[in-house]
Amino acid sequence: ATTTTATTTTATTTTATAATATATTDNIAKDQHEEASNLIQIGAELYEIFSGRDPYKFEADDDDDAFDGAVVTSTGTDDHHPTKKRGKKTPEKKMYTPLGELGFPPALCGIVSGLLDCEVANNGRDNRYSSSREVAEDLRLLVAEPRRFIFRPPTGDLDLSPSTLYGREEEISEMLGAYDRATNRRSRGNELVLISGRSGTGKSSLFETMRRRFVRRGADVVSGKFDELRRLHPFSAIVSAFNDYYGLIARDERRKEGVKDAVKSTIGSGGGGGGGFMATLIPSIRKIIDVEDDEPPLRIAGGAALHRLMYFFRVLLRVTCRRDRPMVMFLDDLQWADEMSLRMLLCLVTDMEIHGLLVVGSYRDNEVGDGHPLSLHLLDEIRDDSRRSGSVVSVTSIRLGNLDMKHANALVSGALRTVPGTARRLAEAALRKTGGNPLFLFQFLVSLRDEGLLRFSLASGRWEWDIIGILEKDISNDVAELMTAKLLGLPPPVREALSAAAALGAQSQRALLEIIGRADEDGMLTAAAAAAAISGRLDVAAAEGLVIKADSVYRFSHDQIQRASYMLIPESDRAAFHLGLGRTLWKASLPEELDDHIFVVVDQLHRGSGLIVDREEKRDVAALSLKASKRASCMSSFLPASVYLKSGISMLAEEDWERDRDLCFDLFNSCAETEYILGDFDGMSEHLEEVFRRAEDYREKLRPWFTLVQATGAQGNALDAIKTATNVLATLSNSILDLGEPFPEDAGKGAWKQDFAITQRLVSTKTEHELFNLKKANDGVMQEAMKFLNLLIQYAYTEKQEYLPLVASKMVRLSLLHGVCRESACGFACYGIVLCGPLGDPAQGYRYGKLAIQLLERYQANDFLAQIYACTHGIINSWIEPLQASLPLLKDAVGAGLATGDTVYGSIAAVLYQARALCSGQPLAPLLEESELYMKQMIEHKQHFTCMRHRSARQAILNLMGRSRDPTEISEDEMLAEENLYCVEEDDKTKGYAFFKKNVIFYRLWLCYLFGYYERALEYANKIREAARRESSLFPTLCNHTFYSGLAAIALARQNGKDMYASDIDETIKLMRKWVILSPWNCEHKLELMVAEQAYLEGDNSRAARAFEDAISVAGKHRFLHEQALALERSGIFYLECGDHNVATEYFKRAHRCYTEWGAISKASDIQVRYL
């Protein structure tokens, strides 16, 4: 009974549900029927509004015979052909005369016919419109864009402009926002926009649409494109963009004149500067400044060349790019960018001195992962740079996907120049076939037109299509394959021309095509006969929209078209095709043309090098590869240079070591050098071992030895580098040169003095005139030895300072015995430092410093300018000349270091500049700005230990400006953590770290004395007393250590009794008296203040008062503002303790004003709190 009841209930429920569903279906059908009827009624009313008559009523003179004619009953464009009925009007389907035949625009006719042709019987599934809302949208579109839909009727051509965007309004808004931020004067940094998406989603089209808007807003818009087939072409996209940029400037005479002097002063005009170098890369610079090509170029190699190149690109933008005339640079296809280009891009967007720069880059996100260079060398580095140096780069990420139905319909209707409603069914079919990829949609429509499935009707003035045929059409899922099918329909000569252009890359210069055209038909190229007319055949392709012809360049309309053109070459024939193309270009080029297109030629040859069998040709290709590598290295593109060199090496055979020994050594040495620069030390070692194995004497080992020393030092093994270099010098000394005694294991206990004395005796026989006019060295081995000795200076400075006197002695002696060379200037500068410091003869040191500068100018050795200026103006001259005199020259040294790629000495010069500016009382606020800039440059160039020393002075500035919790504390742990160089174990701390620590302690000493913590000040002074004396060549540090430790001792003597501090006081005053004779400008006010304090300590108040006044007066006269403030403060304390409060208050007020003027807010506040 229970089972029967359940069954009955189920049956009842099922019956009820079925009844409900039936009713619902009937209601839907009824609603659809009513909606279709309403749409037909709307169509009839619109027809009557426009034509003035009912669509289904005819004039009296239209008798029945009129219906025997051709009356269109349905203008639906989904049919195979327009449907024409003959005979009487039937009740099943009413007939009407289309508005198009009455002279109305096709777009309007399409809307009305679409409504009149609505099918009621099949529930509206085939109707163009499904609701009155859709009709209203199309009518509003007609009103909003009459020029497009009413006054420009469709023609037989599809309107497929790639610059027309659909569904990208939000992305356009984001790009405009980035532009506004880049040009806002309150903006702190530059802007980077990264557009990602799969191939064909419209990344380039989005930018091209924005280009016009940016130009209207006053921007200079330029672009460059990275090429999959030209990845080894150094900085290709950036160089192309910069060339266009300076071409734009050159065409504007007023603007050209406005920037001409700035560009010239920034990069120079001769080969010894950057003018000739940059004009080779960016030819349009010659249209702005006159470039002298006959000047000798700087001898710069390795990483220095890369730093130099990046510096010049940056300073060029600094003087030409402004927020009121911004630069927008678009770099397409970043997924194919080389590492060096990405590093260059990073330098540009993070440079805080470039204002008004917007960089837009695009890439295929499906080809860029976490380990891709774009992620590692751009995005990650931007985040790290912002954290470390405070640079602000706003990164806007835009991802483009496929189009949805709404925007796919907009694209299709736009191509047909009709309103969206009339093209909906075609758009649905196209979306189903292509997935909504814009490029695929474009090409799909073109293929439909070519196959006749989409055609233009002259009778109706509108496009018609075979919807059934389209739905049944089989197409590839890959747009490249779809394009290949299209290309196969072109004439064979055009296809061959496209294949040749595709093999050359995304774009082909007309000059290259002309070279190919000059080639004889000798079988080197598959289509040699066609090559002669290749330009003309590419013009045919341009007419088809496959390539774009701009000036002297043919560029494929899209990467996928290039890919399809390249796929026309059978895979098995591609190596031979590239080889034939390379041979053609190589043999048919004139010498200057080969220089211009060296990368293209070598790249083509390498792609087919496996097919070369002739021994002579292999050697020639190896030599050409070497030439290409040297050109790439000059452009600081070391990864491509390495690839060229390795390919060249692969061309060599054992017999080549006998037949062309120089070529083999040059290839292997050059390859090792580029691998050292790239940090591939394993590969470098492998190539160096081969050179050492093949070398027959020390002359063939000098070049690889030099690379080995550099690489050892670069890996942090400075002591090993020193050992290797000294072993090389010992070999040279035994072989040909008299270098004197070898470098001892321990030179710290005066072992160097004997060698130095020999040199001193030799120097003493020469007058200053004779020294300057020493003969020029012509001994190659001597010059190589000088290079090793100069390299030793750098490592000895941080790791083995006891070697510095020996190095200087040997460099000077070699110059005296064998003649002077470029490195001699460095030797005499180092010799002067030794005389100033360890030997205590600053006057003689100053003399040899002057000689070093004279030799620098004599040889125009600007690549050593940073080093020699750092030694002379940063160290030697401070003993004699006013500290302030060195500041502009040290700034020149920083700039020269960047301009020549000598970032080591450029960074050292920055540290010396900052310390001397701080010690001479320069205003703190602008000094802090410079400090931030220099610190960023040091981080960028990985000068970490130099940056640590820089940070200690910077922190002292921040403390004085009131930007720290405790004005006397400088935390070395925090600064080490910022540099990521903190060493836990004391034994692991290098001498570079020891330098840093001594700097920290010195600034603690200074700050503690300024803020009245005398015991701590003297404690810090005692910690570095011996170190300060050992490094006595650094006069400002030594002088200020003596000054403040003496003042602290005097202050403590007043508190605790002078007996305990008498020796310190006497010693410091004695030293200051000695230095006043050498450098009265730098030391006289210091001595007067120390004398005043000592007199007060001894109870001689009248003498103290006079000395205080003298200290105040001389400090002001010599522009030591901070020490004038100190003298005023100490005078106030003196009068306060003597009971003269009114006079004391006046001195404190003056001290407060001086400290405030200096920018020392925390110290001014300290005066205010304590005394006012």
XYZ file of N, CA and C in Angstrom, residues 678-838:
483
model
N 80.439 39.271 -18.173
C 79.106 38.702 -17.968
C 79.006 37.866 -16.702
N 80.134 37.637 -16.047
C 80.118 36.838 -14.826
C 80.131 35.344 -15.059
N 80.406 34.923 -16.285
C 80.509 33.492 -16.596
C 81.962 33.058 -16.358
N 82.321 32.901 -15.090
C 83.720 32.649 -14.762
C 84.166 31.236 -15.143
N 83.229 30.297 -15.183
C 83.592 28.940 -15.620
C 83.977 28.949 -17.099
N 83.125 29.599 -17.916
C 83.444 29.686 -19.340
C 84.729 30.455 -19.579
N 84.925 31.517 -18.807
C 86.153 32.307 -18.926
C 87.373 31.439 -18.632
N 87.298 30.659 -17.543
C 88.436 29.813 -17.158
C 88.764 28.807 -18.250
N 87.729 28.251 -18.860
C 87.936 27.264 -19.921
C 88.689 27.871 -21.106
N 88.296 29.081 -21.508
C 88.965 29.714 -22.643
C 90.359 30.215 -22.276
N 90.548 30.682 -21.042
C 91.884 31.113 -20.618
C 92.852 29.931 -20.555
N 92.360 28.798 -20.080
C 93.216 27.604 -20.016
C 93.722 27.216 -21.397
N 92.858 27.337 -22.387
C 93.268 27.009 -23.747
C 94.345 27.982 -24.233
N 94.191 29.258 -23.903
C 95.191 30.256 -24.307
C 96.525 29.972 -23.620
N 96.483 29.712 -22.310
C 97.724 29.425 -21.592
C 98.396 28.160 -22.137
N 97.585 27.175 -22.522
C 98.130 25.930 -23.063
C 98.822 26.157 -24.394
N 98.254 27.075 -25.191
C 98.805 27.315 -26.526
C 99.948 28.347 -26.523
N 100.006 29.196 -25.475
C 100.998 30.274 -25.441
C 102.414 29.711 -25.378
N 103.305 30.346 -26.117
C 104.688 29.878 -26.187
C 105.659 30.760 -25.412
N 105.261 32.001 -25.067
C 106.122 32.850 -24.243
C 105.245 33.787 -23.428
N 105.902 34.596 -22.573
C 105.161 35.463 -21.654
C 104.361 36.524 -22.405
N 104.809 36.914 -23.609
C 104.090 37.939 -24.361
C 102.681 37.470 -24.707
N 102.526 36.201 -25.056
C 101.205 35.667 -25.396
C 100.363 35.405 -24.155
N 100.978 35.522 -22.961
C 100.237 35.296 -21.721
C 99.797 36.586 -21.041
N 100.323 37.721 -21.481
C 100.024 38.980 -20.792
C 98.537 39.312 -20.813
N 97.917 39.196 -21.983
C 96.497 39.547 -22.085
C 95.626 38.624 -21.238
N 95.790 37.302 -21.313
C 94.961 36.451 -20.445
C 95.284 36.638 -18.966
N 96.536 36.935 -18.613
C 96.872 37.213 -17.219
C 96.080 38.423 -16.703
N 96.009 39.456 -17.534
C 95.294 40.671 -17.123
C 93.815 40.362 -16.876
N 93.218 39.573 -17.773
C 91.818 39.165 -17.582
C 91.661 38.368 -16.303
N 92.599 37.481 -16.034
C 92.542 36.644 -14.840
C 92.604 37.492 -13.570
N 93.490 38.491 -13.542
C 93.595 39.361 -12.365
C 92.285 40.122 -12.151
N 91.738 40.674 -13.218
C 90.479 41.419 -13.098
C 89.355 40.522 -12.588
N 89.272 39.318 -13.159
C 88.197 38.407 -12.775
C 88.342 37.956 -11.328
N 89.573 37.728 -10.894
C 89.802 37.309 -9.511
C 89.368 38.401 -8.542
N 89.716 39.648 -8.857
C 89.283 40.761 -8.018
C 87.780 40.940 -8.048
N 87.172 40.739 -9.207
C 85.718 40.911 -9.329
C 84.953 39.884 -8.517
N 85.552 38.736 -8.267
C 84.900 37.686 -7.476
C 85.130 37.862 -5.979
N 85.707 39.015 -5.596
C 85.911 39.295 -4.185
C 87.198 38.753 -3.614
N 88.072 38.253 -4.470
C 89.340 37.691 -4.008
C 90.475 38.660 -4.326
N 90.399 39.855 -3.702
C 91.377 40.895 -4.020
C 92.795 40.456 -3.670
N 92.960 39.737 -2.564
C 94.310 39.296 -2.179
C 94.885 38.331 -3.208
N 94.044 37.433 -3.737
C 94.504 36.526 -4.795
C 94.837 37.309 -6.061
N 94.037 38.336 -6.353
C 94.312 39.169 -7.522
C 95.659 39.870 -7.370
N 95.922 40.372 -6.166
C 97.213 41.020 -5.903
C 98.355 40.020 -6.088
N 98.168 38.821 -5.576
C 99.217 37.796 -5.683
C 99.497 37.457 -7.146
N 98.435 37.270 -7.925
C 98.618 36.951 -9.349
C 99.316 38.091 -10.069
N 98.893 39.319 -9.809
C 99.502 40.471 -10.473
C 100.975 40.615 -10.106
N 101.299 40.421 -8.841
C 102.714 40.543 -8.439
C 103.552 39.422 -9.038
N 102.978 38.233 -9.200
C 103.703 37.129 -9.856
C 103.977 37.465 -11.317
N 103.000 38.063 -11.976
C 103.191 38.472 -13.373
C 104.305 39.509 -13.456
N 104.267 40.477 -12.558
C 105.297 41.528 -12.565
C 106.678 40.945 -12.273
N 106.739 39.937 -11.414
C 108.025 39.279 -11.139
C 108.539 38.581 -12.388
N 107.623 37.963 -13.142
C 108.008 37.314 -14.397
C 108.561 38.334 -15.387
N 107.888 39.468 -15.497
C 108.350 40.521 -16.407
C 109.690 41.086 -15.948
N 109.858 41.234 -14.664
C 111.112 41.771 -14.133
C 112.276 40.844 -14.445
N 112.010 39.545 -14.322
C 113.071 38.563 -14.606
C 113.352 38.461 -16.093
N 112.329 38.755 -16.907
C 112.463 38.537 -18.344
C 113.087 39.721 -19.065
N 112.607 40.929 -18.774
C 113.034 42.056 -19.603
C 113.139 43.361 -18.854
N 112.319 43.575 -17.819
C 112.267 44.863 -17.138
C 112.986 44.808 -15.803
N 113.564 45.929 -15.404
C 114.160 46.040 -14.085
C 113.153 46.731 -13.175
N 112.359 45.909 -12.471
C 111.344 46.445 -11.580
C 111.838 46.531 -10.137
N 113.133 46.253 -9.935
C 113.668 46.310 -8.582
C 113.278 45.078 -7.794
N 113.245 45.239 -6.485
C 112.929 44.117 -5.621
C 111.482 43.678 -5.826
N 111.221 42.361 -5.750
C 109.834 41.886 -5.884
C 108.994 42.335 -4.690
N 107.692 42.206 -4.842
C 106.787 42.568 -3.755
C 106.949 41.565 -2.613
N 107.268 42.030 -1.404
C 107.435 41.098 -0.283
C 106.086 40.637 0.250
N 106.081 39.525 0.965
C 104.852 39.035 1.578
C 104.333 40.051 2.586
N 105.245 40.652 3.353
C 104.856 41.617 4.366
C 105.630 42.912 4.136
N 104.944 43.905 3.630
C 105.595 45.192 3.377
C 105.182 46.228 4.406
N 104.603 45.767 5.508
C 104.017 46.686 6.470
C 104.989 47.327 7.420
N 106.212 46.839 7.551
C 107.157 47.378 8.531
C 108.282 48.147 7.850
N 107.918 48.900 6.867
C 108.906 49.743 6.219
C 109.730 49.048 5.174
N 109.336 47.845 4.760
C 110.102 47.127 3.748
C 110.095 47.864 2.416
N 109.110 48.714 2.204
C 108.988 49.437 0.946
C 109.936 50.630 0.862
N 110.458 51.075 2.009
C 111.202 52.344 2.033
C 112.494 52.280 1.225
N 113.135 51.126 1.217
C 114.377 51.011 0.443
C 114.110 51.184 -1.040
N 113.071 50.490 -1.526
C 112.708 50.614 -2.939
C 112.302 52.051 -3.253
N 111.547 52.668 -2.344
C 111.075 54.029 -2.569
C 112.246 55.010 -2.596
N 113.250 54.739 -1.767
C 114.417 55.629 -1.722
C 115.173 55.622 -3.041
N 115.254 54.452 -3.676
C 115.921 54.364 -4.989
C 115.210 55.260 -5.996
N 113.892 55.186 -5.994
C 113.116 56.018 -6.919
C 113.286 57.493 -6.598
N 113.287 57.824 -5.313
C 113.448 59.229 -4.932
C 114.782 59.798 -5.436
N 115.851 59.005 -5.318
C 117.150 59.470 -5.802
C 117.121 59.681 -7.308
N 116.421 58.780 -8.011
C 116.335 58.898 -9.462
C 115.524 60.140 -9.858
N 114.453 60.392 -9.137
C 113.609 61.553 -9.423
C 114.346 62.856 -9.138
N 115.142 62.845 -8.096
C 115.823 64.078 -7.681
C 116.782 64.602 -8.735
N 117.163 63.755 -9.701
C 118.082 64.192 -10.761
C 117.364 64.924 -11.886
N 116.027 64.983 -11.809
C 115.246 65.585 -12.888
C 114.614 66.896 -12.421
N 114.681 67.894 -13.292
C 113.956 69.135 -13.004
C 112.483 68.932 -13.362
N 111.655 69.876 -12.938
C 110.226 69.782 -13.233
C 109.992 69.806 -14.744
N 110.758 70.621 -15.447
C 110.645 70.697 -16.909
C 111.030 69.368 -17.547
N 112.094 68.752 -17.038
C 112.546 67.461 -17.586
C 111.531 66.359 -17.303
N 110.915 66.416 -16.136
C 109.907 65.390 -15.812
C 108.714 65.493 -16.759
N 108.290 66.707 -17.013
C 107.126 66.863 -17.884
C 107.432 66.463 -19.317
N 108.677 66.644 -19.734
C 109.053 66.370 -21.121
C 109.761 65.026 -21.276
N 109.507 64.095 -20.352
C 110.077 62.757 -20.494
C 109.640 62.147 -21.822
N 110.506 61.349 -22.403
C 110.186 60.732 -23.697
C 108.972 59.808 -23.558
N 108.337 59.580 -24.677
C 107.178 58.705 -24.706
C 107.632 57.256 -24.777
N 107.008 56.412 -23.976
C 107.390 54.997 -23.934
C 107.002 54.315 -25.239
N 107.905 53.471 -25.753
C 107.583 52.673 -26.942
C 107.826 51.196 -26.700
N 108.019 50.835 -25.441
C 108.244 49.438 -25.059
C 106.900 48.823 -24.673
N 106.419 47.902 -25.499
C 105.118 47.302 -25.245
C 105.042 46.558 -23.930
N 106.118 45.862 -23.553
C 106.122 45.109 -22.305
C 106.054 46.063 -21.115
N 106.788 47.172 -21.194
C 106.740 48.162 -20.116
C 105.322 48.697 -19.941
N 104.638 48.954 -21.053
C 103.278 49.483 -20.960
C 102.325 48.446 -20.365
N 102.560 47.166 -20.687
C 101.739 46.126 -20.073
C 102.000 46.071 -18.567
N 103.249 46.198 -18.167
C 103.584 46.196 -16.742
C 102.895 47.358 -16.036
N 102.856 48.512 -16.681
C 102.198 49.677 -16.083
C 100.699 49.427 -15.900
N 100.090 48.689 -16.811
C 98.665 48.360 -16.663
C 98.443 47.488 -15.434
N 99.315 46.498 -15.244
C 99.188 45.635 -14.068
C 99.412 46.439 -12.786
N 100.391 47.315 -12.787
C 100.670 48.114 -11.595
C 99.501 49.052 -11.277
N 98.902 49.631 -12.311
C 97.761 50.526 -12.074
C 96.564 49.749 -11.542
N 96.405 48.518 -12.027
C 95.331 47.671 -11.516
C 95.570 47.349 -10.039
N 96.845 47.194 -9.672
C 97.183 46.896 -8.282
C 96.793 48.028 -7.330
N 96.847 49.274 -7.816
C 96.496 50.409 -6.954
C 95.098 50.221 -6.378
N 94.176 49.836 -7.236
C 92.779 49.686 -6.815
C 92.638 48.645 -5.720
N 93.270 47.474 -5.898
C 93.123 46.399 -4.909
C 93.907 46.702 -3.636
N 95.093 47.292 -3.789
C 95.910 47.599 -2.617
C 95.253 48.663 -1.757
N 94.518 49.565 -2.361
C 93.893 50.651 -1.613
C 92.947 50.122 -0.536
N 92.244 49.032 -0.850
C 91.283 48.492 0.117
C 91.797 47.275 0.874
N 92.733 46.511 0.286
C 93.113 45.244 0.908
C 94.546 45.174 1.411
N 95.443 45.933 0.821
C 96.864 45.807 1.197
C 97.552 47.149 0.987
N 97.212 48.090 1.862
C 97.693 49.464 1.665
C 99.210 49.571 1.738
N 99.848 48.645 2.424
C 101.306 48.702 2.515
C 101.978 48.526 1.163
N 101.225 48.019 0.162
C 101.777 47.871 -1.189
C 101.742 49.167 -1.997
N 100.900 50.137 -1.571
C 100.747 51.357 -2.361
C 102.081 52.078 -2.606
N 102.921 52.267 -1.576
C 104.207 52.927 -1.852
C 105.063 52.164 -2.850
N 105.040 50.818 -2.766
C 105.819 50.017 -3.719
C 105.294 50.167 -5.129
N 103.981 50.121 -5.281
C 103.374 50.260 -6.607
C 103.732 51.622 -7.195
N 103.549 52.688 -6.405
C 103.856 54.036 -6.884
C 105.321 54.163 -7.262
N 106.188 53.609 -6.420
C 107.631 53.687 -6.671
C 107.992 53.026 -7.988
N 107.453 51.849 -8.243
C 107.803 51.111 -9.454
C 107.228 51.784 -10.700
N 106.033 52.350 -10.606
C 105.447 53.030 -11.763
C 106.259 54.270 -12.137
N 106.684 55.032 -11.131
C 107.477 56.225 -11.415
C 108.835 55.838 -11.984
N 109.440 54.787 -11.407
C 110.764 54.386 -11.883
C 110.714 53.877 -13.316
N 109.712 53.093 -13.649
C 109.568 52.623 -15.033
C 109.395 53.801 -15.985
N 108.640 54.811 -15.570
C 108.421 55.986 -16.421
C 109.714 56.760 -16.637
N 110.531 56.834 -15.591
C 111.798 57.557 -15.729
C 112.782 56.804 -16.618
N 112.779 55.471 -16.523
C 113.770 54.675 -17.249
C 113.350 54.352 -18.677
N 112.051 54.142 -18.897
C 111.590 53.660 -20.208
C 110.690 54.651 -20.943
N 110.375 55.774 -20.304
C 109.483 56.742 -20.940
C 108.095 56.697 -20.327
N 107.341 57.752 -20.564
C 106.018 57.855 -19.949
C 104.940 57.331 -20.909
N 103.866 56.850 -20.311
C 102.684 56.400 -21.056
C 101.455 56.938 -20.320
N 100.308 56.542 -20.754
C 99.076 57.050 -20.149
C 99.006 56.721 -18.664
N 99.401 55.496 -18.306
C 99.331 55.074 -16.903
C 100.334 55.810 -16.018
N 101.318 56.474 -16.626
C 102.312 57.197 -15.823
C 101.651 58.285 -14.980
N 100.593 58.895 -15.509
C 99.886 59.926 -14.743
C 99.342 59.338 -13.449
N 98.830 58.116 -13.511
C 98.314 57.455 -12.305
C 99.458 57.160 -11.333
N 100.601 56.758 -11.876
C 101.750 56.457 -11.030
C 102.245 57.675 -10.274
N 102.367 58.818 -10.958
C 102.830 60.025 -10.285
C 101.800 60.528 -9.266
N 100.511 60.348 -9.542
C 99.489 60.751 -8.570
C 99.600 59.910 -7.298
N 99.743 58.597 -7.462
C 99.896 57.717 -6.306
C 101.193 58.035 -5.550
N 102.250 58.366 -6.287
C 103.537 58.737 -5.683
C 103.369 59.989 -4.811
N 102.571 60.943 -5.293
C 102.307 62.150 -4.515
C 101.552 61.849 -3.234
N 100.619 60.910 -3.286
C 99.873 60.529 -2.078
C 100.812 59.970 -1.021
N 101.743 59.111 -1.443
C 102.692 58.515 -0.499
C 103.563 59.603 0.139
N 103.989 60.570 -0.647
C 104.802 61.651 -0.102
C 104.012 62.482 0.912
N 102.744 62.723 0.636
C 101.926 63.521 1.555
C 101.696 62.798 2.876
N 101.439 61.486 2.784
C 101.072 60.753 3.981
C 102.220 60.099 4.700
N 102.580 58.870 4.329
C 103.607 58.117 5.072
C 104.937 58.843 5.185
